[in-house]
mmCIF file of C-alpha atoms in Angstrom:
data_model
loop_
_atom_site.group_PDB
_atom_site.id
_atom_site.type_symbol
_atom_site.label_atom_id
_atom_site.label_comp_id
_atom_site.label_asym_id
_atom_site.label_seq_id
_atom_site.Cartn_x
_atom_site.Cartn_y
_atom_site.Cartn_z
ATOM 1 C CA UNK A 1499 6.954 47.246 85.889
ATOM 2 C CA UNK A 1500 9.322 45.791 82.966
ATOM 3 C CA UNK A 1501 7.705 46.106 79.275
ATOM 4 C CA UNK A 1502 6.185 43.039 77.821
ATOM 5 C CA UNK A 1503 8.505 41.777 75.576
ATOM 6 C CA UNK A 1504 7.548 42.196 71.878
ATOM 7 C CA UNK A 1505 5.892 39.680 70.117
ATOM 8 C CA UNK A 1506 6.828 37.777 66.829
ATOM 9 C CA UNK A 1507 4.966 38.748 63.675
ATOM 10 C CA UNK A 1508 1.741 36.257 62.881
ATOM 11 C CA UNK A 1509 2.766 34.477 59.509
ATOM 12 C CA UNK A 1510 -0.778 34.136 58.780
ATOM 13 C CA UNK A 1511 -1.591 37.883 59.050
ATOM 14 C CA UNK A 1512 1.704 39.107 57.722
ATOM 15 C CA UNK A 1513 1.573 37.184 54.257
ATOM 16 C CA UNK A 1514 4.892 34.529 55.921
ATOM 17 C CA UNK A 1515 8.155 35.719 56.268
ATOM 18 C CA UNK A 1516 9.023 35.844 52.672
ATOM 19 C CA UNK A 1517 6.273 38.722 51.614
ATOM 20 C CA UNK A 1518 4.418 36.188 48.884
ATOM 21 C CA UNK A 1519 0.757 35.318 49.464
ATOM 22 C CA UNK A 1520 -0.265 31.391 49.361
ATOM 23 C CA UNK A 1521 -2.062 30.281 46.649
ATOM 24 C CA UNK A 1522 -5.916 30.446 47.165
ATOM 25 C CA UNK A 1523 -8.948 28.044 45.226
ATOM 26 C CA UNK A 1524 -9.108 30.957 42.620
ATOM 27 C CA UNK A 1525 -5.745 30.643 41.345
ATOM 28 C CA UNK A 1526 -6.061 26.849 41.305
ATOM 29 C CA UNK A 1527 -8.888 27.123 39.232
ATOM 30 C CA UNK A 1528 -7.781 29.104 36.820
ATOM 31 C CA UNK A 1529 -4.606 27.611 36.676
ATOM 32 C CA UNK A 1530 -6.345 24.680 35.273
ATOM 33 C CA UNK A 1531 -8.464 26.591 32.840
ATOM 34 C CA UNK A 1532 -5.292 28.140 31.167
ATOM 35 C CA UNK A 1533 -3.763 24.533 31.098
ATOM 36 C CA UNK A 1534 -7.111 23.114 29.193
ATOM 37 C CA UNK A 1535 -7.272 25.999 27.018
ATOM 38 C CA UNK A 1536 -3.356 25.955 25.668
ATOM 39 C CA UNK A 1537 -3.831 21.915 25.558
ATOM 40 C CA UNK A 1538 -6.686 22.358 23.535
ATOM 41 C CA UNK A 1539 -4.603 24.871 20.754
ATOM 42 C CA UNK A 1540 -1.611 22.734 20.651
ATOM 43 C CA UNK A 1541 -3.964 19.633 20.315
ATOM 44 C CA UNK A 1542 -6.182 22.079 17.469
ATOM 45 C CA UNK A 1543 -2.486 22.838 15.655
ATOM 46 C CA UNK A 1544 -1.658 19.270 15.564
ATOM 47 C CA UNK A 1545 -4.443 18.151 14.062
ATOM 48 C CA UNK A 1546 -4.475 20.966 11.469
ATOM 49 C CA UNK A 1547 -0.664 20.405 10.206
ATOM 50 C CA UNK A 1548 -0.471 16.491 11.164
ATOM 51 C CA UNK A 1549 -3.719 15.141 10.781
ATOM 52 C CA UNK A 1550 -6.216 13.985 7.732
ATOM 53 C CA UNK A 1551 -6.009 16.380 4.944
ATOM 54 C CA UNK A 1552 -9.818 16.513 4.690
ATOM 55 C CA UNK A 1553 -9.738 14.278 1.429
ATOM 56 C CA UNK A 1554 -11.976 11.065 2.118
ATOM 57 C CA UNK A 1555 -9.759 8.156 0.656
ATOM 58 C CA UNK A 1556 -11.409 5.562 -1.876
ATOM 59 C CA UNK A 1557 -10.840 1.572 -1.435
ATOM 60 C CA UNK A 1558 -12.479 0.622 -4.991
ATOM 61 C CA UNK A 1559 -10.605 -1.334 -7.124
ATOM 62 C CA UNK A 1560 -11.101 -2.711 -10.708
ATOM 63 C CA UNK A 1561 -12.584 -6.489 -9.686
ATOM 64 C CA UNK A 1562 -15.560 -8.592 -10.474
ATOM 65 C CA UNK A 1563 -18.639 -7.550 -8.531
ATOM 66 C CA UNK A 1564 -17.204 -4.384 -7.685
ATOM 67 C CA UNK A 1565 -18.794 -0.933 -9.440
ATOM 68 C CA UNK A 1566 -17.702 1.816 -11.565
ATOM 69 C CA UNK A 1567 -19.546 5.167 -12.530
ATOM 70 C CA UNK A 1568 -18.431 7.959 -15.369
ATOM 71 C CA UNK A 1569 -15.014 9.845 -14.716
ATOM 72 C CA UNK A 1570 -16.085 13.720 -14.360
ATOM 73 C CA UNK A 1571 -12.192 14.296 -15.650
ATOM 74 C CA UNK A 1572 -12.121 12.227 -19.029
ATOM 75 C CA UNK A 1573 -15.035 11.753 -21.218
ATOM 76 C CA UNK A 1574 -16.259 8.438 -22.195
ATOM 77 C CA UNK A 1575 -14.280 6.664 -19.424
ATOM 78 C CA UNK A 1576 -14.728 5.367 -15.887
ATOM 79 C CA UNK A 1577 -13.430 5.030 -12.693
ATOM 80 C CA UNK A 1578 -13.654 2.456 -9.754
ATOM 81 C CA UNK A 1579 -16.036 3.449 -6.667
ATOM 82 C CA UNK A 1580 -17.647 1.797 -3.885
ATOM 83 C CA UNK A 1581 -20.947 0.266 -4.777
ATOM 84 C CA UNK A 1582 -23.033 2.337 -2.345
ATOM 85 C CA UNK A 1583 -21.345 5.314 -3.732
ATOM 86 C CA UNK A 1584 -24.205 7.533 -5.678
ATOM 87 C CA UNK A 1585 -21.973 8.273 -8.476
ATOM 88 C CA UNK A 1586 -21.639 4.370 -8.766
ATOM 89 C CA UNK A 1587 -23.758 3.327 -12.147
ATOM 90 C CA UNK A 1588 -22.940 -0.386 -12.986
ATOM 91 C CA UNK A 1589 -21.348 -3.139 -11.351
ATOM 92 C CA UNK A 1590 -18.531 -5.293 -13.248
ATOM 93 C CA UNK A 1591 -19.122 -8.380 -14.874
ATOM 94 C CA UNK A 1592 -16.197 -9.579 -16.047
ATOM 95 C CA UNK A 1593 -12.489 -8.084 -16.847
ATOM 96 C CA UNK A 1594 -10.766 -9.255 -19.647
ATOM 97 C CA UNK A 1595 -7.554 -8.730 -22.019
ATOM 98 C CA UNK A 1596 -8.375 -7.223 -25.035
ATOM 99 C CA UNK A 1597 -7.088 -4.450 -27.569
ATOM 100 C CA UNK A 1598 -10.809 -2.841 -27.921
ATOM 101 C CA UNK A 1599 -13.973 -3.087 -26.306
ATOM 102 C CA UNK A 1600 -15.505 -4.981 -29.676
ATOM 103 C CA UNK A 1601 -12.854 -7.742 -29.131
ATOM 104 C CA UNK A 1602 -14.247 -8.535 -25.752
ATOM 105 C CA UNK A 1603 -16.389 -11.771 -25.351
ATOM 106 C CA UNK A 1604 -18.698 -10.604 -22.508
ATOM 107 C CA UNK A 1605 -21.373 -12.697 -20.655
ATOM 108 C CA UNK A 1606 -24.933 -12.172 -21.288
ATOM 109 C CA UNK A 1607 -26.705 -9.396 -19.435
ATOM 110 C CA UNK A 1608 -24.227 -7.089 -20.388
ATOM 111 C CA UNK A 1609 -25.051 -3.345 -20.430
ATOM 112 C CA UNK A 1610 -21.690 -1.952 -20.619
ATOM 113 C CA UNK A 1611 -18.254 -2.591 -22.054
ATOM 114 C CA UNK A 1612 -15.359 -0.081 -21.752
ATOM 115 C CA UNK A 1613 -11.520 0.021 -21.621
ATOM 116 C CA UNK A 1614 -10.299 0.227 -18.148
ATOM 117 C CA UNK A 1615 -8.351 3.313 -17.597
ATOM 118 C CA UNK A 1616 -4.623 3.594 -17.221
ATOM 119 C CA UNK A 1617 -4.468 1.534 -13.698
ATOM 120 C CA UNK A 1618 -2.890 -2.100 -14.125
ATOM 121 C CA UNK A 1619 -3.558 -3.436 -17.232
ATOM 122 C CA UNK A 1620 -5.014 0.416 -19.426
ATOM 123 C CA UNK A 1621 -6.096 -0.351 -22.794
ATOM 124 C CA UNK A 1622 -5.532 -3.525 -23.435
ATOM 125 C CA UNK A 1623 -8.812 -4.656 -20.355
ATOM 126 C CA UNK A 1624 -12.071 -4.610 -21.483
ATOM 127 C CA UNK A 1625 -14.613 -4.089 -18.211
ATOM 128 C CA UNK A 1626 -18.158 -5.814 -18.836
ATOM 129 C CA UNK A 1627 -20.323 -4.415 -16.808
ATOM 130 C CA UNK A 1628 -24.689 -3.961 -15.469
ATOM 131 C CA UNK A 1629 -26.193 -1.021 -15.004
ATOM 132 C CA UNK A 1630 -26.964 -1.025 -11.339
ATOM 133 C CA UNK A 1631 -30.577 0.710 -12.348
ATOM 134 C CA UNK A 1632 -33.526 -1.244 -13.510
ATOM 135 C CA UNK A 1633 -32.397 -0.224 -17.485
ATOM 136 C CA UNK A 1634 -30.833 -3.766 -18.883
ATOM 137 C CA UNK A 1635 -30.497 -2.785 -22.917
ATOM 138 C CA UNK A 1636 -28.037 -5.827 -22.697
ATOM 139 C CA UNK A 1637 -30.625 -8.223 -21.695
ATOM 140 C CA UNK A 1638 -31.411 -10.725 -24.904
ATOM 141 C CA UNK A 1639 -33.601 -8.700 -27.448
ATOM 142 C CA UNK A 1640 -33.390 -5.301 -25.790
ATOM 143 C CA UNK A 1641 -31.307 -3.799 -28.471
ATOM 144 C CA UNK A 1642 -28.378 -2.772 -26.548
ATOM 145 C CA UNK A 1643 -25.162 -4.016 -24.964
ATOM 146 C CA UNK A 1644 -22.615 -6.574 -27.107
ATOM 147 C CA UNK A 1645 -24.213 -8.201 -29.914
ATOM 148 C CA UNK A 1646 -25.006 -12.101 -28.593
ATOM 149 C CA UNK A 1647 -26.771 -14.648 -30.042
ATOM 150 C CA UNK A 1648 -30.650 -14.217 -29.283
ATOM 151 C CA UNK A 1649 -30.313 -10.750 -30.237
ATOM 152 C CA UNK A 1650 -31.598 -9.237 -33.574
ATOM 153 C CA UNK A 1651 -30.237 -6.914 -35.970
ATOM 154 C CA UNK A 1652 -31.641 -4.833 -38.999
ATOM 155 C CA UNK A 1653 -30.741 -5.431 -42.338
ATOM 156 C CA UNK A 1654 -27.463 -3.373 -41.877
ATOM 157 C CA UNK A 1655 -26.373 -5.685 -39.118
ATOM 158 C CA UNK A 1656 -26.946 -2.836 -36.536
ATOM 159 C CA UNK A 1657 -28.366 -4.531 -33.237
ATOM 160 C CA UNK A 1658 -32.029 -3.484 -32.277
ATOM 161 C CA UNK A 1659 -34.519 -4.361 -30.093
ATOM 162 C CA UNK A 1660 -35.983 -7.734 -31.529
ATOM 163 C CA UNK A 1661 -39.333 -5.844 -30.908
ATOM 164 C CA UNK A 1662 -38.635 -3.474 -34.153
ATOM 165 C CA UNK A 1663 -39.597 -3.826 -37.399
ATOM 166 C CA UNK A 1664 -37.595 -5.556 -39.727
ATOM 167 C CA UNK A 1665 -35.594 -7.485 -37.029
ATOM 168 C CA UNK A 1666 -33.697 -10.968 -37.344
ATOM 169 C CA UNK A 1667 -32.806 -12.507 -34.712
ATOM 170 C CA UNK A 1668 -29.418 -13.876 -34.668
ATOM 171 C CA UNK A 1669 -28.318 -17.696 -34.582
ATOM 172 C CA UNK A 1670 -24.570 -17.607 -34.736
ATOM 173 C CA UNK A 1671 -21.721 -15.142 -34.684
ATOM 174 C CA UNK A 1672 -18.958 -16.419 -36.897
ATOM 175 C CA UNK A 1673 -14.868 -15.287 -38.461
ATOM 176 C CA UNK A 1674 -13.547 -16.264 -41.736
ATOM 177 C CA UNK A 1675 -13.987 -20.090 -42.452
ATOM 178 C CA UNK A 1676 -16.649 -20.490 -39.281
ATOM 179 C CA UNK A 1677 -20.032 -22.475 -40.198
ATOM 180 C CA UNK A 1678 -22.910 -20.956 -39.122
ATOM 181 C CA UNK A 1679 -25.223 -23.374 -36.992
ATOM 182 C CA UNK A 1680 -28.642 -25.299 -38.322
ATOM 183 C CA UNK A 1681 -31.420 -23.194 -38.419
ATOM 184 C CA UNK A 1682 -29.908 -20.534 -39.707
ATOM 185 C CA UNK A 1683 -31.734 -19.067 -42.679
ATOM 186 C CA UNK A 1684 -29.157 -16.219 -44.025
ATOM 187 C CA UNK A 1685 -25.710 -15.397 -43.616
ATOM 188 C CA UNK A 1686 -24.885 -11.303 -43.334
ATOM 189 C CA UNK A 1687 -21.096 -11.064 -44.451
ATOM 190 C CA UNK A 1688 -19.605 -7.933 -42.893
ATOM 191 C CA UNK A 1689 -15.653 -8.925 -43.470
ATOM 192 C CA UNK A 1690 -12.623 -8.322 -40.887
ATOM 193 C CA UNK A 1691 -12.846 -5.338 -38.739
ATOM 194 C CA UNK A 1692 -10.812 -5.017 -35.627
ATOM 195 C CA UNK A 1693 -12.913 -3.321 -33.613
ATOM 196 C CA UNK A 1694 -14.914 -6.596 -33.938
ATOM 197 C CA UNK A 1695 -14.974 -10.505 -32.905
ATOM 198 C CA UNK A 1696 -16.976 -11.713 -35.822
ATOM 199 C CA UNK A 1697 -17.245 -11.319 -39.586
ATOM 200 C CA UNK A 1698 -20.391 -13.366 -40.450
ATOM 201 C CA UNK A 1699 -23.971 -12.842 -38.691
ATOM 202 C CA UNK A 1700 -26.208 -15.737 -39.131
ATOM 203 C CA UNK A 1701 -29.429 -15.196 -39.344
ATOM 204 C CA UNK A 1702 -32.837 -16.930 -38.232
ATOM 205 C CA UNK A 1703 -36.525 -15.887 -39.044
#
């Protein structure tokens, strides 16, 4: 009897006619692991050499009703923050032009004055500002803050608490030819200085 002829190799069993295997779930798999992973390094690089450099930016600016606390880098000097910043100590009154902080006419309630630093304006802007705690030494009669009338000085012309022995309060701040107002009892000549907007206290009981 004639020989079957010979049958053609099974692709399936033989690996296909090319020799190379077909891809199975495994390789898919991991496939798409090693694509997560080397997305996730190029995304990590990115962000490392392109993104934020860690340093969180400030938005405070010298204005009215915004706050201020010391500078750590200069002494004596302070620097505009956010008001619910904790290094933030007193909120800003007022802002206004003038060659020292004793030349500045600032409002009542005032706990603070200082120059502004070098940022639009540098020495020649006087910042009033309130202590953002409870402590008001600006308030009338607390001793403290710019020199108003309603305050009271010793005999020196040194504000103090009106509370303190010795103290008078004062009726009128006056310069050079300036009349002090009724009521007042004394008059406490202290002369030009420029770190000052009056020469005259007047004085009440």
């Amino acid at each position: 009897m004639p020989s079957a002829p010979d049958r053609p190799a099974d692709p399936a069993r033989s690996g296909g006619g090319d020799g190379r295997r077909s891809p199975s779930r495994r390789d898919w798999i991991w496939s798409i692991v090693a694509f997560l992973i080397a997305a996730g390094v190029i995304a990590a690089v990115g962000i490392y050499f392109f993104g934020p450099d860690g340093t969180e930016e400030t938005t405070a600016t010298w204005a009215v009703e915004s706050c201020a606390g010391p500078d750590p880098t200069a002494a004596d000097t302070y620097r505009p923050l956010t008001c619910d910043d904790a290094d933030a100590t007193v909120t800003v009154l007022e802002i206004q032009d003038a060659v020292s902080v004793g030349q500045a006419h600032c409002p009542s309630g005032t706990d603070v004055i200082f120059q502004k630093d070098g940022n639009a304006g540098g020495d020649t802007q006087a910042v009033c500002a309130r202590n953002l705690s409870d402590d008001h030494p600006g308030d009338p009669g607390m001793g403290g803050g710019q020199l108003l009338i309603g305050d009271c000085v010793d005999k020196d012309g040194r504000e103090v608490a009106c509370s303190s022995d010795g103290a008078r309060e004062v009726t009128g701040l006056t310069v050079a030819g300036g009349k002090c107002p009724a009521g007042t009892k004394d008059e406490l000549e202290l002369g030009f200085d420029a770190q000052r907007s009056y020469e005259t206290i007047c004085l009440g009981g």
